[in-house]
Amino acid sequence: VLFRSMSAIGLGLDTTFDDTSVAILRGKREILSNLTLSQYKEHEEFGGVVPERASRKHLEVIHHIIAGALKEADLDFSGIDYIAVSNYPGLLGSLLVGLTVAKSLAYTLQCPLIGVNHVEAHPYANVLKHGEMQFPILHLVVAGGHTLLIHARGHFDYKIIGRSVDDAAGECVDKVAKMFGHSMPGGPVVDRAAMEFPGDEYDFPRPLLHKKTHNFSFSGLKTAMLRFKEKSQSTSSSSFDSPDRLQEDGPVLASFFQSVIDVLIHKTFNAAEAYGLNNISVSGGLAASRKLRLAFEAESARKGVKLFYPPPNLCTDNAAMVTCLAAHRYEAELFDDLTLDAFANLN
Ligand code: KG4
Ligand code: ZN
């Protein structure tokens, strides 16, 4: 039984927001397939994700992605030992597509169903890359919908010690990029600006930087960027997303991102110190930023802290991290049943 559980094969689904992702994992770390279809293009003409369209799209593509994942893993359904799915938090209509498919599969295959918290799963990108988690550890999760500091003592044993009281860092970055005429998602273009231009040309606010709280706030920075944009004389005539536009906005976006980075670094290392933690992990879509990664690497070296940082493709939403967390639950026999529900909120 022990041997079987150590090499168990899980099929995991993630339809939390606007990406449809399916992964197959052997044991806790061996990715046999990890396929993600992003809907950003689908939503571009609407300037953001339209929930109803997102769930329809998940429904259209999920079976094809499952078939593709099985093919890539060279397996059929009989080789699957358990089904994993993220059942919260996210867009309810999107979550329900993944959950319903997961339940149908678990019922048909007569195998365990394991529901996981999508944001709890983000740090498991580091287990896939670096090996077993080293507890106790402080996780910074910087995603489109959440900015969280999590103090973890063991698997499934964690406490959220800081969170954004308004916009998530990724959300702020996406909105500011959009404000400056860049297409969604904004993270990659802001990161490019931050790699190409110095971040000290403008001095934008760093919300809650020197406050005692471990919480974040990013809406004030977003508003400051809007005011700056309104005040700035340059009425640009360059077209949407043209290289000229980055030449013009580059220094502004680089300085803006420096504010975000300073806040994330300062708050994370402060919390690590307050809780006496020497291990830090970073994960979530915004962690795909090269500039953010360099900043965390430099500060960790300076402070003598052990840093766990995943590769970009495991930072953004993916079912491999979801299945990795589920593999740990499988081993602990933490199963769900067909009454498992989906929830929009984290708690
Ligand atoms: O984790 P994620 O894929 O979805 C959520 O769970 O929300 O995070 C999405 C966020 C968006 O804000 C997006 O702009 C950002 O991740 N992002 C990036 C990059 N790729 C995606 N930010 C910086 N650099 C990237 N390469
Ligand atoms: Zn996510």
Coordinates of N, CA and C in Angstrom, one line a residue, residues 4 7-11 77-83 110-112 330:
R4 N 2.5 1.7 -3.4 CA 1.5 2.1 -4.3 C 1.2 3.6 -4.2
S7 N 3.9 6.0 -5.6 CA 4.0 6.1 -7.1 C 2.7 6.3 -7.7
A8 N 1.7 6.7 -6.9 CA 0.3 6.9 -7.4 C 0.3 7.9 -8.5
I9 N -0.6 7.7 -9.5 CA -0.7 8.7 -10.6 C -2.0 9.5 -10.4
G10 N -1.9 10.8 -10.3 CA -3.0 11.7 -10.2 C -3.3 12.5 -11.4
L11 N -4.6 12.7 -11.7 CA -4.9 13.6 -12.8 C -5.6 14.8 -12.2
F77 N -7.4 6.2 -19.0 CA -8.0 6.4 -17.7 C -7.7 5.3 -16.7
S78 N -7.5 4.1 -17.2 CA -7.3 3.0 -16.2 C -6.0 3.2 -15.4
G79 N -5.1 4.0 -15.9 CA -3.8 4.3 -15.2 C -3.9 5.3 -14.1
I80 N -5.1 5.9 -14.0 CA -5.2 7.0 -13.0 C -5.7 6.5 -11.6
D81 N -5.0 6.9 -10.6 CA -5.3 6.4 -9.2 C -6.2 7.4 -8.5
Y82 N -6.1 8.7 -8.8 CA -7.0 9.7 -8.1 C -7.2 10.9 -9.0
I83 N -8.3 11.6 -8.7 CA -8.6 12.8 -9.4 C -8.5 14.0 -8.5
Q110 N -14.2 5.1 -10.2 CA -14.2 4.6 -8.8 C -12.9 4.8 -8.1
C111 N -12.4 6.1 -8.2 CA -11.1 6.4 -7.5 C -11.3 7.6 -6.6
P112 N -10.4 7.9 -5.7 CA -10.6 9.0 -4.8 C -10.6 10.4 -5.5
Y330 N -3.3 12.8 -0.9 CA -3.5 11.4 -1.2 C -2.7 10.5 -0.3

